[in-house]
Amino acid sequence: MVFASAFRSIARGSALNSAARLSIARPTFQVARAQPLAIRNYSAAHEETFDEFTTRFEKEFEEAYDLFEVQRVLNNCFAYDLVPAPSVIEKALQACRRVNDFPTAVRVFEGLKYKVDNKSQYQAYLDALKDVREELGITLKEDLFPKLAQ
């Protein structure tokens, strides 16, 4: 009997405690968004023009001394949101030939194909670089694997 009354008092106390806990007003916090005093212009650096871009990468391809450097410069060149000029592609192909790397030269055209907007632009690049391709003996992936080109 003593046990039952003790159990009831504990049960009533916990019910009261939970009701009391729910009725306690808790402070609410509103997050105030801080307004910046000044806005920094992170893009205030020198912007490179297309001609400066072309000149810089032509120079980098001329100075590339091994396969790693040629591929590094190619990766940097194609990472930009623009299509390199035919003169840059010509210097890249000459650099590939200088380090005796035929696969990278073929992949330059493959990367160029995916970089341009449409097939007519790709064809214009092929026409502009036809003499260089013939001089260096570079064939296109479409010529090497005609079944994959379809």
Coordinates of N, CA and C in Angstrom, one line a residue:
M1 N 0.8 -1.2 0.0 CA 0.0 0.0 0.0 C 0.9 1.3 0.0
V2 N 1.9 1.3 0.8 CA 2.8 2.4 0.8 C 3.4 2.6 -0.5
F3 N 3.7 1.5 -1.2 CA 4.4 1.6 -2.5 C 3.4 2.2 -3.5
A4 N 2.1 1.9 -3.5 CA 1.2 2.4 -4.4 C 1.0 3.9 -4.2
S5 N 0.9 4.4 -3.0 CA 0.8 5.8 -2.8 C 2.0 6.6 -3.2
A6 N 3.1 6.0 -3.0 CA 4.4 6.6 -3.4 C 4.5 6.7 -4.9
F7 N 4.0 5.7 -5.6 CA 4.0 5.6 -7.0 C 3.1 6.7 -7.6
R8 N 1.9 6.8 -7.0 CA 0.9 7.8 -7.4 C 1.5 9.3 -7.2
S9 N 2.1 9.5 -6.2 CA 2.7 10.9 -6.0 C 3.8 11.2 -7.0
I10 N 4.6 10.2 -7.3 CA 5.6 10.4 -8.3 C 5.0 10.6 -9.7
A11 N 4.0 9.8 -10.0 CA 3.3 10.0 -11.3 C 2.6 11.3 -11.4
R12 N 2.0 11.8 -10.3 CA 1.3 13.1 -10.4 C 2.3 14.2 -10.5
G13 N 3.4 14.0 -9.8 CA 4.5 15.0 -9.8 C 5.1 15.2 -11.2
S14 N 5.3 14.1 -11.8 CA 5.9 14.1 -13.2 C 5.0 14.7 -14.2
A15 N 3.6 14.4 -14.0 CA 2.7 15.0 -14.9 C 2.6 16.5 -14.7
L16 N 2.7 16.9 -13.4 CA 2.7 18.4 -13.1 C 3.9 19.0 -13.6
N17 N 5.0 18.3 -13.5 CA 6.3 18.9 -13.9 C 6.3 19.1 -15.4
S18 N 5.7 18.1 -16.2 CA 5.7 18.2 -17.6 C 4.8 19.3 -18.1
A19 N 3.6 19.5 -17.4 CA 2.7 20.5 -17.7 C 3.3 21.9 -17.3
A20 N 4.0 21.9 -16.2 CA 4.6 23.2 -15.8 C 5.7 23.6 -16.8
R21 N 6.5 22.5 -17.3 CA 7.5 22.8 -18.3 C 7.0 23.4 -19.6
L22 N 5.8 22.9 -20.0 CA 5.2 23.3 -21.2 C 4.7 24.7 -21.1
S23 N 4.2 25.1 -19.9 CA 3.6 26.4 -19.8 C 4.6 27.5 -19.5
I24 N 5.9 27.2 -19.3 CA 6.9 28.2 -19.0 C 7.2 28.9 -20.3
A25 N 7.1 30.2 -20.2 CA 7.4 31.0 -21.4 C 8.9 31.0 -21.7
R26 N 9.2 30.6 -22.8 CA 10.7 30.6 -23.2 C 11.0 31.8 -24.1
P27 N 12.1 32.4 -23.8 CA 12.4 33.5 -24.7 C 12.7 33.1 -26.1
T28 N 12.2 33.9 -27.0 CA 12.5 33.6 -28.5 C 13.5 34.6 -29.0
F29 N 14.3 34.1 -29.8 CA 15.4 35.0 -30.3 C 15.1 35.2 -31.8
Q30 N 15.2 36.4 -32.2 CA 15.1 36.7 -33.6 C 16.5 37.0 -34.1
V31 N 16.8 36.3 -35.2 CA 18.1 36.5 -35.8 C 18.2 37.8 -36.6
A32 N 19.0 38.7 -36.1 CA 19.1 40.0 -36.9 C 20.2 39.8 -37.9
R33 N 19.9 40.1 -39.1 CA 20.9 40.0 -40.2 C 21.7 41.3 -40.2
A34 N 23.0 41.1 -40.1 CA 23.9 42.3 -40.1 C 24.0 42.8 -41.5
Q35 N 23.9 44.1 -41.6 CA 24.1 44.7 -42.9 C 25.5 45.2 -43.0
P36 N 26.2 44.9 -44.1 CA 27.6 45.3 -44.1 C 27.7 46.9 -44.3
L37 N 28.7 47.4 -43.7 CA 28.9 48.8 -43.7 C 29.4 49.2 -45.1
A38 N 30.2 48.4 -45.7 CA 30.7 48.6 -47.0 C 30.8 47.3 -47.8
I39 N 30.7 47.4 -49.1 CA 30.8 46.2 -49.9 C 32.1 46.2 -50.6
R40 N 32.8 45.1 -50.4 CA 34.1 45.0 -51.1 C 34.0 44.5 -52.5
N41 N 34.7 45.1 -53.4 CA 34.7 44.7 -54.8 C 35.9 43.7 -55.0
Y42 N 35.6 42.4 -54.9 CA 36.7 41.5 -55.1 C 37.1 41.3 -56.6
S43 N 36.3 41.7 -57.5 CA 36.6 41.6 -58.9 C 37.2 42.9 -59.4
A44 N 37.8 43.7 -58.6 CA 38.4 44.9 -59.0 C 39.8 44.7 -59.6
A45 N 40.2 43.5 -59.7 CA 41.6 43.2 -60.3 C 41.6 43.5 -61.8
H46 N 42.7 43.5 -62.4 CA 42.9 43.7 -63.8 C 42.2 42.6 -64.6
E47 N 41.4 43.0 -65.5 CA 40.7 42.0 -66.4 C 41.5 41.9 -67.7
E48 N 41.7 40.7 -68.1 CA 42.5 40.4 -69.2 C 41.7 40.5 -70.5
T49 N 42.2 41.1 -71.5 CA 41.4 41.2 -72.8 C 41.7 39.9 -73.5
F50 N 41.0 39.7 -74.6 CA 41.2 38.5 -75.4 C 42.6 38.5 -76.1
D51 N 43.0 39.7 -76.5 CA 44.3 39.8 -77.1 C 45.5 39.5 -76.1
E52 N 45.3 40.0 -74.9 CA 46.3 39.7 -73.9 C 46.3 38.2 -73.5
F53 N 45.1 37.6 -73.5 CA 45.0 36.2 -73.2 C 45.7 35.4 -74.3
T54 N 45.5 35.8 -75.6 CA 46.1 35.1 -76.7 C 47.6 35.2 -76.6
T55 N 48.1 36.4 -76.4 CA 49.5 36.6 -76.3 C 50.2 35.8 -75.2
R56 N 49.5 35.8 -74.0 CA 50.0 35.1 -72.8 C 50.2 33.6 -73.1
F57 N 49.1 33.0 -73.7 CA 49.2 31.6 -73.9 C 50.1 31.2 -75.1
E58 N 50.2 32.0 -76.1 CA 51.2 31.8 -77.1 C 52.6 31.7 -76.5
K59 N 52.9 32.6 -75.6 CA 54.2 32.7 -75.0 C 54.4 31.5 -74.1
E60 N 53.3 31.1 -73.4 CA 53.5 29.9 -72.5 C 53.7 28.6 -73.3
F61 N 53.0 28.5 -74.4 CA 53.2 27.3 -75.2 C 54.6 27.3 -75.8
E62 N 55.1 28.4 -76.2 CA 56.5 28.5 -76.7 C 57.5 28.1 -75.7
E63 N 57.2 28.4 -74.4 CA 58.2 28.2 -73.3 C 58.0 26.8 -72.7
A64 N 57.0 26.0 -73.1 CA 56.8 24.7 -72.5 C 57.9 23.8 -72.9
Y65 N 58.5 23.2 -71.9 CA 59.7 22.4 -72.2 C 59.5 20.9 -72.1
D66 N 58.4 20.4 -71.5 CA 58.2 19.0 -71.5 C 56.7 18.7 -71.5
L67 N 56.3 17.4 -71.6 CA 54.9 17.1 -71.7 C 54.1 17.6 -70.6
F68 N 54.6 17.5 -69.4 CA 53.8 18.0 -68.2 C 53.4 19.5 -68.4
E69 N 54.4 20.3 -68.8 CA 54.2 21.7 -69.0 C 53.2 22.0 -70.1
V70 N 53.3 21.2 -71.2 CA 52.3 21.4 -72.3 C 50.9 21.1 -71.9
Q71 N 50.8 20.0 -71.2 CA 49.4 19.6 -70.7 C 48.9 20.5 -69.6
R72 N 49.8 21.1 -68.8 CA 49.4 22.0 -67.8 C 48.9 23.3 -68.4
V73 N 49.6 23.8 -69.4 CA 49.2 25.0 -70.1 C 47.9 24.8 -70.9
L74 N 47.8 23.6 -71.5 CA 46.5 23.3 -72.2 C 45.4 23.3 -71.3
N75 N 45.5 22.7 -70.1 CA 44.5 22.6 -69.1 C 44.1 24.0 -68.7
N76 N 45.1 24.9 -68.4 CA 44.8 26.3 -68.0 C 44.1 27.0 -69.2
C77 N 44.5 26.8 -70.4 CA 44.0 27.5 -71.5 C 42.5 27.2 -71.8
F78 N 42.2 25.9 -71.7 CA 40.8 25.4 -71.9 C 39.9 25.6 -70.7
A79 N 40.5 26.0 -69.6 CA 39.7 26.2 -68.4 C 38.9 27.5 -68.4
Y80 N 39.3 28.4 -69.2 CA 38.6 29.7 -69.3 C 37.3 29.6 -70.1
D81 N 36.4 30.5 -69.9 CA 35.1 30.5 -70.5 C 35.2 31.2 -71.9
L82 N 36.1 30.8 -72.7 CA 36.2 31.3 -74.0 C 37.0 30.3 -74.9
V83 N 36.9 30.4 -76.2 CA 37.6 29.5 -77.1 C 38.9 30.2 -77.5
P84 N 40.0 29.5 -77.3 CA 41.3 30.1 -77.7 C 41.3 30.4 -79.2
A85 N 42.1 31.4 -79.5 CA 42.3 31.8 -80.9 C 43.0 30.7 -81.7
P86 N 42.9 30.7 -83.0 CA 43.6 29.7 -83.8 C 45.1 29.8 -83.6
S87 N 45.6 31.0 -83.4 CA 47.1 31.1 -83.2 C 47.5 30.4 -81.9
V88 N 46.7 30.4 -80.9 CA 47.0 29.7 -79.6 C 47.0 28.2 -79.9
I89 N 46.0 27.7 -80.6 CA 45.9 26.3 -80.9 C 47.1 25.9 -81.8
E90 N 47.5 26.7 -82.7 CA 48.7 26.4 -83.5 C 50.0 26.3 -82.6
K91 N 50.1 27.2 -81.7 CA 51.3 27.1 -80.8 C 51.2 25.9 -79.9
A92 N 50.0 25.5 -79.5 CA 49.8 24.3 -78.7 C 50.2 23.0 -79.5
L93 N 49.8 23.0 -80.8 CA 50.1 21.9 -81.6 C 51.6 21.8 -81.9
Q94 N 52.3 22.9 -82.0 CA 53.7 22.9 -82.2 C 54.4 22.5 -80.9
A95 N 53.9 22.9 -79.8 CA 54.5 22.4 -78.5 C 54.3 20.9 -78.3
C96 N 53.2 20.4 -78.7 CA 52.9 18.9 -78.7 C 53.9 18.2 -79.6
R97 N 54.2 18.8 -80.7 CA 55.2 18.2 -81.7 C 56.6 18.3 -81.1
R98 N 56.9 19.4 -80.5 CA 58.2 19.6 -79.9 C 58.5 18.6 -78.8
V99 N 57.5 18.2 -78.0 CA 57.8 17.2 -77.0 C 57.4 15.8 -77.4
N100 N 57.1 15.7 -78.8 CA 56.8 14.4 -79.4 C 55.7 13.7 -78.8
D101 N 54.5 14.4 -78.7 CA 53.3 13.8 -78.1 C 52.1 13.9 -79.0
F102 N 52.0 12.8 -79.8 CA 50.9 12.8 -80.8 C 49.5 12.7 -80.1
P103 N 49.3 11.9 -79.1 CA 47.9 11.8 -78.5 C 47.4 13.1 -78.0
T104 N 48.3 13.9 -77.4 CA 47.8 15.2 -76.9 C 47.4 16.2 -78.0
A105 N 48.2 16.1 -79.1 CA 47.8 16.9 -80.3 C 46.4 16.5 -80.8
V106 N 46.1 15.3 -80.8 CA 44.8 14.8 -81.3 C 43.7 15.3 -80.3
R107 N 44.1 15.2 -79.0 CA 43.1 15.6 -78.0 C 42.9 17.2 -78.0
V108 N 43.8 17.9 -78.5 CA 43.6 19.4 -78.6 C 42.4 19.6 -79.5
F109 N 42.3 18.9 -80.6 CA 41.1 19.1 -81.5 C 39.9 18.5 -80.8
E110 N 40.0 17.5 -80.1 CA 38.8 16.9 -79.4 C 38.3 17.9 -78.4
G111 N 39.2 18.5 -77.6 CA 38.8 19.5 -76.6 C 38.2 20.8 -77.3
L112 N 38.8 21.1 -78.5 CA 38.3 22.3 -79.2 C 36.9 22.0 -79.7
K113 N 36.6 20.7 -80.1 CA 35.3 20.4 -80.6 C 34.2 20.6 -79.5
Y114 N 34.5 20.2 -78.3 CA 33.6 20.4 -77.2 C 33.5 21.8 -76.7
K115 N 34.5 22.6 -77.0 CA 34.6 24.0 -76.5 C 33.7 24.9 -77.3
V116 N 33.7 24.7 -78.6 CA 33.0 25.6 -79.5 C 31.4 25.4 -79.4
D117 N 30.7 26.4 -79.9 CA 29.2 26.3 -79.7 C 28.6 25.4 -80.7
N118 N 29.0 25.4 -81.9 CA 28.4 24.6 -83.0 C 29.4 24.0 -83.9
K119 N 28.9 23.2 -84.8 CA 29.8 22.4 -85.8 C 30.4 23.4 -86.8
S120 N 29.7 24.4 -87.1 CA 30.3 25.4 -88.1 C 31.6 26.1 -87.6
Q121 N 31.5 26.4 -86.3 CA 32.7 27.0 -85.6 C 33.9 26.0 -85.6
Y122 N 33.6 24.8 -85.3 CA 34.6 23.7 -85.3 C 35.2 23.6 -86.7
Q123 N 34.3 23.6 -87.7 CA 34.8 23.4 -89.0 C 35.7 24.6 -89.4
A124 N 35.3 25.8 -88.9 CA 36.1 27.0 -89.2 C 37.5 26.9 -88.6
Y125 N 37.6 26.3 -87.4 CA 38.9 26.1 -86.8 C 39.7 25.0 -87.6
L126 N 39.0 24.0 -88.0 CA 39.7 22.9 -88.8 C 40.3 23.5 -90.1
D127 N 39.5 24.4 -90.7 CA 39.9 25.0 -92.0 C 41.1 26.0 -91.7
A128 N 41.1 26.7 -90.6 CA 42.1 27.6 -90.3 C 43.4 26.9 -89.9
L129 N 43.3 25.7 -89.4 CA 44.5 25.0 -88.9 C 44.9 23.8 -89.8
K130 N 44.3 23.8 -91.0 CA 44.5 22.6 -91.9 C 46.0 22.5 -92.3
D131 N 46.6 23.7 -92.6 CA 48.0 23.6 -93.0 C 48.9 23.1 -91.9
V132 N 48.7 23.6 -90.7 CA 49.4 23.2 -89.5 C 49.3 21.7 -89.3
R133 N 48.0 21.2 -89.4 CA 47.8 19.8 -89.2 C 48.5 18.9 -90.2
E134 N 48.5 19.4 -91.5 CA 49.2 18.6 -92.5 C 50.7 18.7 -92.3
E135 N 51.2 19.8 -91.9 CA 52.7 20.0 -91.7 C 53.2 19.1 -90.6
L136 N 52.4 19.0 -89.5 CA 52.8 18.3 -88.3 C 52.3 16.8 -88.4
G137 N 51.5 16.5 -89.3 CA 51.0 15.1 -89.4 C 50.0 14.7 -88.4
I138 N 49.2 15.6 -88.0 CA 48.2 15.4 -87.0 C 46.9 15.0 -87.6
T139 N 46.3 13.8 -87.3 CA 45.0 13.4 -87.8 C 44.0 13.6 -86.7
L140 N 42.8 13.8 -87.1 CA 41.7 14.0 -86.2 C 41.2 12.7 -85.6
K141 N 40.5 12.7 -84.5 CA 39.9 11.5 -83.9 C 38.8 11.0 -84.9
E142 N 38.1 11.9 -85.6 CA 37.1 11.5 -86.5 C 37.7 10.7 -87.7
D143 N 39.0 11.0 -88.0 CA 39.6 10.3 -89.1 C 40.2 8.9 -88.6
L144 N 40.7 8.9 -87.3 CA 41.2 7.7 -86.8 C 40.2 6.7 -86.4
F145 N 39.0 7.1 -86.0 CA 37.9 6.2 -85.6 C 36.6 6.7 -86.2
P146 N 36.5 6.4 -87.5 CA 35.2 6.9 -88.2 C 33.9 6.3 -87.6
K147 N 34.0 5.1 -87.0 CA 32.7 4.6 -86.5 C 32.3 5.3 -85.2
L148 N 33.2 5.9 -84.5 CA 32.9 6.7 -83.3 C 32.4 8.1 -83.6
A149 N 32.7 8.5 -84.8 CA 32.4 9.9 -85.2 C 30.9 10.0 -85.6
Q150 N 30.2 8.9 -85.8 CA 28.8 9.0 -86.3 C 27.9 9.3 -85.2

